[in-house]
Amino acid sequence: MDKRLKVIIENCPKNHKCPAVKVCPVGALSQKENEAPTIDYDKCIKCGKCSNFCPKKALVLVEGEE
Ligand code: SF4
């Protein structure tokens, strides 16, 4: 089944530079100021690095969801 990366906005404290942005190997994450990161779905290869990295679980790979 297909996976899809989701940002769980309410899990993100939105008060720091997102360290997961630098973890992404393809530059699919971006962040405006200290807001929750956004995902470029054209770039994301669903590797799960960012979801394993974020200690707040604000980035999650979900199964087969739009
Ligand atoms: S799942 Fe992988 S490719 Fe997609 S945004 Fe996270 S780190 Fe980047």
CSV table of C-alpha atoms and ligand atoms in Angstrom, one decimal:
chain,number,residue,atom,x,y,z
A,1,MET,CA,0.0,0.0,0.0
A,2,ASP,CA,1.1,3.5,-0.7
A,3,LYS,CA,2.5,5.6,2.1
A,4,ARG,CA,2.2,9.3,2.5
A,5,LEU,CA,4.0,11.7,4.7
A,6,LYS,CA,1.8,13.9,6.9
A,7,VAL,CA,2.6,16.9,9.0
A,8,ILE,CA,0.7,16.7,12.3
A,9,ILE,CA,0.5,20.5,12.9
A,10,GLU,CA,-0.7,20.2,16.5
A,11,ASN,CA,2.3,18.1,17.5
A,12,CYS,CA,4.7,20.8,16.3
A,13,PRO,CA,5.5,23.4,19.0
A,14,LYS,CA,6.3,25.9,16.1
A,15,ASN,CA,9.0,27.6,18.2
A,16,HIS,CA,12.2,26.5,16.7
A,17,LYS,CA,14.0,25.8,13.4
A,18,CYS,CA,12.9,22.4,12.3
A,19,PRO,CA,15.9,20.1,12.4
A,20,ALA,CA,14.2,17.5,10.1
A,21,VAL,CA,14.5,20.0,7.2
A,22,LYS,CA,18.2,19.2,7.2
A,23,VAL,CA,17.7,15.5,7.6
A,24,CYS,CA,15.7,15.1,4.4
A,25,PRO,CA,18.0,13.7,1.7
A,26,VAL,CA,16.0,15.3,-1.2
A,27,GLY,CA,15.1,18.7,0.2
A,28,ALA,CA,11.4,18.0,0.3
A,29,LEU,CA,10.9,19.8,3.6
A,30,SER,CA,10.8,23.5,4.0
A,31,GLN,CA,9.9,25.8,6.8
A,32,LYS,CA,8.8,29.4,7.0
A,33,GLU,CA,10.1,31.1,10.1
A,34,ASN,CA,9.3,28.8,13.0
A,35,GLU,CA,6.1,27.4,11.6
A,36,ALA,CA,5.5,23.6,11.1
A,37,PRO,CA,7.4,22.3,8.1
A,38,THR,CA,5.7,21.8,4.7
A,39,ILE,CA,6.2,18.9,2.4
A,40,ASP,CA,7.0,19.0,-1.3
A,41,TYR,CA,5.2,15.8,-2.4
A,42,ASP,CA,6.9,15.9,-5.8
A,43,LYS,CA,10.3,15.6,-4.1
A,44,CYS,CA,9.4,13.3,-1.1
A,45,ILE,CA,10.6,9.7,-1.6
A,46,LYS,CA,8.8,8.5,1.6
A,47,CYS,CA,12.1,7.4,3.1
A,48,GLY,CA,10.9,8.0,6.6
A,49,LYS,CA,14.0,9.8,7.8
A,50,CYS,CA,12.2,12.9,8.9
A,51,SER,CA,9.5,10.9,10.7
A,52,ASN,CA,12.0,8.9,12.6
A,53,PHE,CA,13.9,12.1,13.5
A,54,CYS,CA,11.2,14.4,14.7
A,55,PRO,CA,11.0,13.9,18.5
A,56,LYS,CA,7.5,15.5,18.6
A,57,LYS,CA,6.1,13.1,16.0
A,58,ALA,CA,5.0,16.0,13.9
A,59,LEU,CA,6.0,14.1,10.7
A,60,VAL,CA,4.5,10.7,10.2
A,61,LEU,CA,4.4,8.3,7.3
A,62,VAL,CA,0.9,6.9,7.1
A,63,GLU,CA,-0.4,4.0,5.1
A,64,GLY,CA,-2.4,4.5,2.0
A,65,GLU,CA,-4.1,7.8,2.8
A,66,GLU,CA,-4.7,10.7,0.6
B,1,SF4,S1,10.0,11.1,4.1
B,1,SF4,FE1,12.2,11.3,3.5
B,1,SF4,S2,12.1,12.3,1.4
B,1,SF4,FE2,10.1,12.6,2.4
B,1,SF4,S3,10.3,14.6,3.5
B,1,SF4,FE3,10.8,13.0,5.0
B,1,SF4,S4,13.1,12.8,4.9
B,1,SF4,FE4,12.4,13.9,3.0
